[in-house]
């Protein structure tokens, strides 16, 4: 049987890296793409012969075209696209600049759109394909100080939910992978903006939010869900990818929005008024 191939964005660390290694161990060809091909980013892949590294910045259309063409040249076909690259802008909305917001959308939304568009002719020609996307629990729920990040992931959820209709007749399936907090470089790479008028609120809330990462699952937990989504032959759109995400989605389904929102706020606003 021919080996299947997965094309992953943002494979230099975290969920993308763990997924590349997991699929490599399962015998898949893996096109692990990343912005920088430094020794530090690539050395962990050296012991996996089925993983090949390609350079790709999702905000750069030329680099997308080149990566897709190089991957197809190497593997002849791609079975699964995993749109995973992303980062978070955080802090009070009023403190964010237009440039910071656009950059956040360029990566988390427009980058995914551009990579997906570049892959569709290939998937249509072979009359099959699976498009997986790392959205977030924050793509269906909201959290204080994450209004811009949440809006990119809500947009991604909506975009992919709508896209699935028009791709169905080409046998192209869309699936969203939805983790809550995961222990990766994500938390270290949060681009945090501040405004003195919000400092009292923002510092406490961000402190409490980051405390939630202490017991967060590893990226390997998400990689297994990605593998399930790639191989279960189901046309299911949403895959909550960590236990915390499953609980949060259940409570959101169960509770009136106002109560759910108060619960989210009290979780991260605790001790806010203590000296
Ligand atoms: N960790 C969490 O708590 C969490 C929760 C929910 C959803 N997510 C989502 O999960 C995805 C993966 O994040 P992670 O947790 O694995 O964090 P991570 O360890 O920081 O990995 C993020 C990856 O995205 C890459 N990336 C960022 N901008 C890029 C660009 N313009 N072009 C190509 N690659 C780019 C990073 O590359 P560089 O190394 O070059 O920066 C890195 O490989 C993201 O979409 C994130 O929003 C994470």
Tab-separated table of C-alpha atoms and ligand atoms in Angstrom:
chain	number	residue	atom	x	y	z
A	1	UNK	CA	0.000	0.000	0.000
A	2	UNK	CA	1.334	3.488	-0.799
A	3	UNK	CA	2.271	5.579	2.197
A	4	UNK	CA	-0.022	8.471	2.989
A	5	UNK	CA	1.336	12.010	3.220
A	6	UNK	CA	0.494	14.806	5.653
A	7	UNK	CA	1.542	18.428	5.120
A	8	UNK	CA	1.826	20.329	8.422
A	9	UNK	CA	2.285	24.075	9.005
A	10	UNK	CA	3.992	25.356	12.159
A	11	UNK	CA	5.940	22.128	12.747
A	12	UNK	CA	8.928	23.755	14.477
A	13	UNK	CA	7.421	23.274	17.935
A	14	UNK	CA	4.412	22.312	20.032
A	15	UNK	CA	1.396	20.651	18.425
A	16	UNK	CA	2.815	20.760	14.885
A	17	UNK	CA	6.073	19.140	15.915
A	18	UNK	CA	4.392	16.459	18.063
A	19	UNK	CA	2.004	15.685	15.197
A	20	UNK	CA	4.860	15.402	12.689
A	21	UNK	CA	6.656	12.909	14.931
A	22	UNK	CA	3.472	10.946	15.723
A	23	UNK	CA	2.567	10.530	12.036
A	24	UNK	CA	6.211	9.705	11.214
A	25	UNK	CA	6.125	6.949	13.837
A	26	UNK	CA	2.867	5.669	12.309
A	27	UNK	CA	4.621	5.243	8.963
A	28	UNK	CA	3.268	8.288	7.134
A	29	UNK	CA	5.296	10.562	4.887
A	30	UNK	CA	5.422	13.884	6.689
A	31	UNK	CA	6.069	17.276	5.104
A	32	UNK	CA	6.929	19.269	8.228
A	33	UNK	CA	6.995	22.962	7.334
A	34	UNK	CA	8.419	25.852	9.348
A	35	UNK	CA	9.600	29.437	8.969
A	36	UNK	CA	13.237	28.914	9.998
A	37	UNK	CA	15.320	25.865	9.151
A	38	UNK	CA	17.843	26.258	11.982
A	39	UNK	CA	19.574	23.252	13.543
A	40	UNK	CA	17.681	23.943	16.772
A	41	UNK	CA	14.314	23.686	14.951
A	42	UNK	CA	15.138	20.681	12.777
A	43	UNK	CA	17.517	18.395	14.699
A	44	UNK	CA	14.774	16.453	16.544
A	45	UNK	CA	13.427	15.254	13.180
A	46	UNK	CA	16.726	13.763	11.984
A	47	UNK	CA	16.029	10.293	13.353
A	48	UNK	CA	12.754	10.005	11.411
A	49	UNK	CA	13.507	9.190	7.751
A	50	UNK	CA	9.869	9.627	6.712
A	51	UNK	CA	9.815	13.267	7.873
A	52	UNK	CA	11.049	15.870	5.387
A	53	UNK	CA	11.367	19.519	6.313
A	54	UNK	CA	10.297	22.379	4.037
A	55	UNK	CA	10.454	26.130	4.597
A	56	UNK	CA	7.091	27.890	4.817
A	57	UNK	CA	5.837	31.148	6.261
A	58	UNK	CA	2.030	31.160	6.079
A	59	UNK	CA	1.991	34.951	5.684
A	60	UNK	CA	4.127	34.810	2.524
A	61	UNK	CA	2.250	33.689	-0.614
A	62	UNK	CA	5.431	32.938	-2.599
A	63	UNK	CA	6.718	30.695	0.151
A	64	UNK	CA	3.346	28.860	0.213
A	65	UNK	CA	3.440	28.236	-3.571
A	66	UNK	CA	7.039	27.029	-3.379
A	67	UNK	CA	6.402	24.729	-0.413
A	68	UNK	CA	3.329	23.131	-2.035
A	69	UNK	CA	5.219	22.583	-5.274
A	70	UNK	CA	8.315	21.161	-3.495
A	71	UNK	CA	6.201	18.838	-1.337
A	72	UNK	CA	4.310	17.519	-4.380
A	73	UNK	CA	7.561	17.020	-6.243
A	74	UNK	CA	8.928	14.970	-3.339
A	75	UNK	CA	5.825	12.901	-2.461
A	76	UNK	CA	3.678	13.102	-5.670
A	77	UNK	CA	0.542	13.470	-3.610
A	78	UNK	CA	-0.730	14.933	-0.353
A	79	UNK	CA	-3.567	13.245	1.548
A	80	UNK	CA	-3.941	15.540	4.545
A	81	UNK	CA	-3.274	19.248	5.024
A	82	UNK	CA	-2.883	20.258	8.680
A	83	UNK	CA	-3.229	24.046	9.071
A	84	UNK	CA	-1.683	24.454	12.495
A	85	UNK	CA	0.618	27.524	12.543
A	86	UNK	CA	-0.600	30.272	14.832
A	87	UNK	CA	0.146	32.483	17.810
A	88	UNK	CA	-1.738	34.715	20.209
A	89	UNK	CA	-1.913	38.434	20.657
A	90	UNK	CA	-3.280	39.210	24.134
A	91	UNK	CA	-3.995	42.131	26.432
A	92	UNK	CA	-6.537	44.937	26.528
A	93	UNK	CA	-8.053	45.544	23.079
A	94	UNK	CA	-7.594	49.301	23.487
A	95	UNK	CA	-3.845	48.766	23.763
A	96	UNK	CA	-3.551	46.932	20.427
A	97	UNK	CA	-2.481	48.690	17.261
A	98	UNK	CA	-4.047	48.156	13.874
A	99	UNK	CA	-0.761	46.630	12.719
A	100	UNK	CA	-0.728	44.076	15.565
A	101	UNK	CA	-4.315	43.064	14.827
A	102	UNK	CA	-3.653	42.691	11.107
A	103	UNK	CA	-0.552	40.595	11.795
A	104	UNK	CA	-2.621	38.321	14.058
A	105	UNK	CA	-5.214	37.845	11.298
A	106	UNK	CA	-2.497	37.417	8.621
A	107	UNK	CA	-1.181	34.366	10.469
A	108	UNK	CA	-4.227	32.778	12.105
A	109	UNK	CA	-6.823	33.382	9.367
A	110	UNK	CA	-5.465	34.661	6.042
A	111	UNK	CA	-2.462	32.329	6.275
A	112	UNK	CA	-4.812	29.355	6.620
A	113	UNK	CA	-6.950	30.626	3.726
A	114	UNK	CA	-3.905	31.025	1.476
A	115	UNK	CA	-2.414	27.607	2.263
A	116	UNK	CA	-5.840	25.987	1.808
A	117	UNK	CA	-6.435	27.742	-1.524
A	118	UNK	CA	-3.016	26.626	-2.763
A	119	UNK	CA	-3.869	22.996	-1.915
A	120	UNK	CA	-7.399	22.806	-3.347
A	121	UNK	CA	-6.469	22.168	-7.023
A	122	UNK	CA	-4.438	19.134	-5.943
A	123	UNK	CA	-7.229	17.758	-3.727
A	124	UNK	CA	-9.849	18.362	-6.450
A	125	UNK	CA	-7.712	16.652	-9.111
A	126	UNK	CA	-7.299	13.547	-7.007
A	127	UNK	CA	-10.922	13.740	-5.828
A	128	UNK	CA	-9.977	13.380	-2.188
A	129	UNK	CA	-8.353	15.286	0.632
A	130	UNK	CA	-8.645	16.078	4.305
A	131	UNK	CA	-8.164	19.615	5.638
A	132	UNK	CA	-7.447	19.721	9.374
A	133	UNK	CA	-7.171	23.007	11.244
A	134	UNK	CA	-5.971	23.805	14.742
A	135	UNK	CA	-8.608	26.250	15.860
A	136	UNK	CA	-9.011	26.427	19.661
A	137	UNK	CA	-11.561	26.207	22.449
A	138	UNK	CA	-11.207	29.979	21.978
A	139	UNK	CA	-12.730	29.515	18.502
A	140	UNK	CA	-16.127	28.762	20.039
A	141	UNK	CA	-15.757	30.378	23.487
A	142	UNK	CA	-14.228	33.696	24.592
A	143	UNK	CA	-11.734	34.694	27.274
A	144	UNK	CA	-10.869	38.075	28.855
A	145	UNK	CA	-7.855	39.802	27.201
A	146	UNK	CA	-8.028	37.485	24.168
A	147	UNK	CA	-10.613	39.381	22.095
A	148	UNK	CA	-8.412	39.647	18.993
A	149	UNK	CA	-7.071	36.076	19.195
A	150	UNK	CA	-10.625	34.810	19.813
A	151	UNK	CA	-11.875	36.733	16.791
A	152	UNK	CA	-9.258	35.086	14.523
A	153	UNK	CA	-10.207	31.620	15.748
A	154	UNK	CA	-13.983	32.309	15.610
A	155	UNK	CA	-13.459	33.499	12.037
A	156	UNK	CA	-11.500	30.335	11.271
A	157	UNK	CA	-14.234	28.142	12.766
A	158	UNK	CA	-16.888	29.944	10.696
A	159	UNK	CA	-14.786	29.907	7.529
A	160	UNK	CA	-14.125	26.179	7.760
A	161	UNK	CA	-17.718	25.339	8.728
A	162	UNK	CA	-18.921	27.154	5.583
A	163	UNK	CA	-16.150	25.808	3.329
A	164	UNK	CA	-17.042	22.189	4.054
A	165	UNK	CA	-20.288	22.479	2.013
A	166	UNK	CA	-18.659	23.440	-1.275
A	167	UNK	CA	-15.860	20.895	-0.971
A	168	UNK	CA	-18.086	17.915	-0.160
A	169	UNK	CA	-18.829	17.006	-3.788
A	170	UNK	CA	-15.058	16.804	-4.456
A	171	UNK	CA	-14.690	14.357	-1.555
A	172	UNK	CA	-12.658	16.904	0.421
A	173	UNK	CA	-13.391	16.801	4.149
A	174	UNK	CA	-12.851	19.668	6.618
A	175	UNK	CA	-12.175	19.061	10.324
A	176	UNK	CA	-11.331	21.414	13.184
A	177	UNK	CA	-9.045	20.352	16.024
A	178	UNK	CA	-9.997	22.298	19.155
A	179	UNK	CA	-7.589	22.232	22.111
A	180	UNK	CA	-7.879	24.275	25.287
A	181	UNK	CA	-4.572	25.045	27.038
A	182	UNK	CA	-1.612	22.941	25.895
A	183	UNK	CA	1.957	23.068	27.234
A	184	UNK	CA	3.896	24.307	24.206
A	185	UNK	CA	5.860	27.373	23.138
A	186	UNK	CA	2.477	29.063	22.592
A	187	UNK	CA	2.400	30.537	26.086
A	188	UNK	CA	5.990	31.874	25.794
A	189	UNK	CA	5.196	33.392	22.389
A	190	UNK	CA	2.091	35.299	23.500
A	191	UNK	CA	2.451	38.842	22.251
A	192	UNK	CA	1.118	40.773	25.270
A	193	UNK	CA	0.124	44.420	24.897
A	194	UNK	CA	-0.537	46.769	27.766
A	195	UNK	CA	-2.134	50.078	28.612
A	196	UNK	CA	-1.645	51.560	32.123
A	197	UNK	CA	-5.395	52.140	32.524
A	198	UNK	CA	-5.973	48.383	32.287
A	199	UNK	CA	-2.873	47.240	34.186
A	200	UNK	CA	-4.599	46.381	37.456
A	201	UNK	CA	-7.139	44.160	35.667
A	202	UNK	CA	-4.886	42.844	32.903
A	203	UNK	CA	-1.924	41.798	35.039
A	204	UNK	CA	-4.064	39.824	37.483
A	205	UNK	CA	-6.210	38.204	34.810
A	206	UNK	CA	-3.197	37.251	32.702
A	207	UNK	CA	-1.448	35.883	35.784
A	208	UNK	CA	-4.478	33.688	36.566
A	209	UNK	CA	-4.828	32.657	32.918
A	210	UNK	CA	-1.193	31.581	32.693
A	211	UNK	CA	-1.557	29.588	35.940
A	212	UNK	CA	-3.977	27.378	33.992
A	213	UNK	CA	-1.065	26.220	31.804
A	214	UNK	CA	0.714	24.526	34.737
A	215	UNK	CA	-1.373	21.375	34.505
A	216	UNK	CA	-2.082	21.602	30.790
A	217	UNK	CA	-1.644	18.482	28.642
A	218	UNK	CA	1.320	18.045	26.326
A	219	UNK	CA	1.115	18.562	22.542
A	220	UNK	CA	1.264	14.764	22.158
A	221	UNK	CA	-2.325	14.578	23.470
A	222	UNK	CA	-3.470	16.767	20.575
A	223	UNK	CA	-1.327	14.859	18.046
A	224	UNK	CA	-3.329	11.690	18.797
A	225	UNK	CA	-6.603	13.509	18.121
A	226	UNK	CA	-5.159	14.828	14.854
A	227	UNK	CA	-4.324	11.227	13.908
A	228	UNK	CA	-7.867	10.108	14.748
A	229	UNK	CA	-9.307	12.920	12.634
A	230	UNK	CA	-7.030	11.984	9.721
A	231	UNK	CA	-7.876	8.285	9.786
A	232	UNK	CA	-11.404	7.737	11.144
A	233	UNK	CA	-13.151	8.142	7.739
A	234	UNK	CA	-15.849	10.243	9.406
A	235	UNK	CA	-17.209	13.498	8.060
A	236	UNK	CA	-17.244	15.105	11.500
A	237	UNK	CA	-16.363	18.812	11.695
A	238	UNK	CA	-15.294	19.319	15.310
A	239	UNK	CA	-12.767	17.445	17.453
A	240	UNK	CA	-12.398	18.870	20.982
A	241	UNK	CA	-8.748	17.976	21.521
A	242	UNK	CA	-8.072	18.120	25.266
A	243	UNK	CA	-10.103	17.121	28.357
A	244	UNK	CA	-10.430	20.787	29.378
A	245	UNK	CA	-11.896	21.668	25.965
A	246	UNK	CA	-14.447	18.842	26.227
A	247	UNK	CA	-15.589	20.042	29.680
A	248	UNK	CA	-15.763	23.684	28.553
A	249	UNK	CA	-17.829	22.834	25.448
A	250	UNK	CA	-20.172	20.691	27.547
A	251	UNK	CA	-20.711	23.517	30.068
A	252	UNK	CA	-21.250	26.015	27.252
A	253	UNK	CA	-23.891	23.700	25.782
A	254	UNK	CA	-25.508	23.180	29.189
A	255	UNK	CA	-25.542	26.676	30.664
A	256	UNK	CA	-27.167	29.949	29.600
A	257	UNK	CA	-24.525	32.188	27.990
A	258	UNK	CA	-24.617	34.774	30.783
A	259	UNK	CA	-23.924	32.160	33.449
A	260	UNK	CA	-21.210	30.563	31.340
A	261	UNK	CA	-19.543	33.953	30.725
A	262	UNK	CA	-19.673	34.761	34.463
A	263	UNK	CA	-18.060	31.405	35.192
A	264	UNK	CA	-15.216	32.103	32.708
A	265	UNK	CA	-14.693	35.575	34.200
A	266	UNK	CA	-14.696	34.409	37.816
A	267	UNK	CA	-12.116	31.738	36.946
A	268	UNK	CA	-9.541	34.302	35.811
A	269	UNK	CA	-10.647	37.341	37.785
A	270	UNK	CA	-10.274	35.690	41.206
A	271	UNK	CA	-8.414	37.725	43.830
A	272	UNK	CA	-8.671	40.711	41.493
A	273	UNK	CA	-9.774	43.026	44.259
A	274	UNK	CA	-7.378	41.759	46.910
A	275	UNK	CA	-4.447	43.977	47.794
B	1	LIG	N1	-0.948	25.880	23.235
B	1	LIG	C1	-2.197	26.233	23.476
B	1	LIG	O1	-2.589	26.454	24.646
B	1	LIG	C2	-3.178	26.314	22.334
B	1	LIG	C3	-4.552	26.236	22.653
B	1	LIG	C4	-5.480	26.306	21.619
B	1	LIG	C5	-5.050	26.446	20.301
B	1	LIG	N2	-3.705	26.530	20.024
B	1	LIG	C6	-3.311	26.684	18.618
B	1	LIG	O2	-2.462	25.604	18.294
B	1	LIG	C7	-1.629	25.971	17.193
B	1	LIG	C8	-0.211	25.522	17.473
B	1	LIG	O3	0.255	26.192	18.618
B	1	LIG	P1	1.217	25.491	19.688
B	1	LIG	O4	0.479	25.382	20.954
B	1	LIG	O5	1.854	24.299	19.129
B	1	LIG	O6	2.282	26.682	19.896
B	1	LIG	P2	3.809	26.826	19.430
B	1	LIG	O7	4.625	25.788	20.087
B	1	LIG	O8	4.147	28.260	19.674
B	1	LIG	O9	3.767	26.526	17.871
B	1	LIG	C9	3.257	27.468	16.953
B	1	LIG	C10	3.839	27.172	15.605
B	1	LIG	O10	3.298	28.103	14.663
B	1	LIG	C11	4.385	28.623	13.930
B	1	LIG	N3	4.115	29.905	13.287
B	1	LIG	C12	3.756	31.086	13.848
B	1	LIG	N4	3.630	32.016	12.895
B	1	LIG	C13	3.915	31.418	11.720
B	1	LIG	C14	3.962	31.841	10.368
B	1	LIG	N5	3.722	33.108	10.014
B	1	LIG	N6	4.280	30.924	9.400
B	1	LIG	C15	4.551	29.645	9.732
B	1	LIG	N7	4.545	29.200	10.987
B	1	LIG	C16	4.228	30.066	11.963
B	1	LIG	C17	5.528	28.692	14.921
B	1	LIG	O11	6.743	28.841	14.204
B	1	LIG	P3	8.042	29.631	14.769
B	1	LIG	O12	8.774	28.594	15.582
B	1	LIG	O13	8.754	30.045	13.545
B	1	LIG	O14	7.520	30.777	15.586
B	1	LIG	C18	5.364	27.336	15.576
B	1	LIG	O15	5.888	26.317	14.768
B	1	LIG	C19	-1.815	27.473	17.007
B	1	LIG	O16	-2.670	27.697	15.898
B	1	LIG	C20	-2.491	27.911	18.295
B	1	LIG	O17	-3.292	29.041	18.101
B	1	LIG	C21	-2.774	26.459	21.018
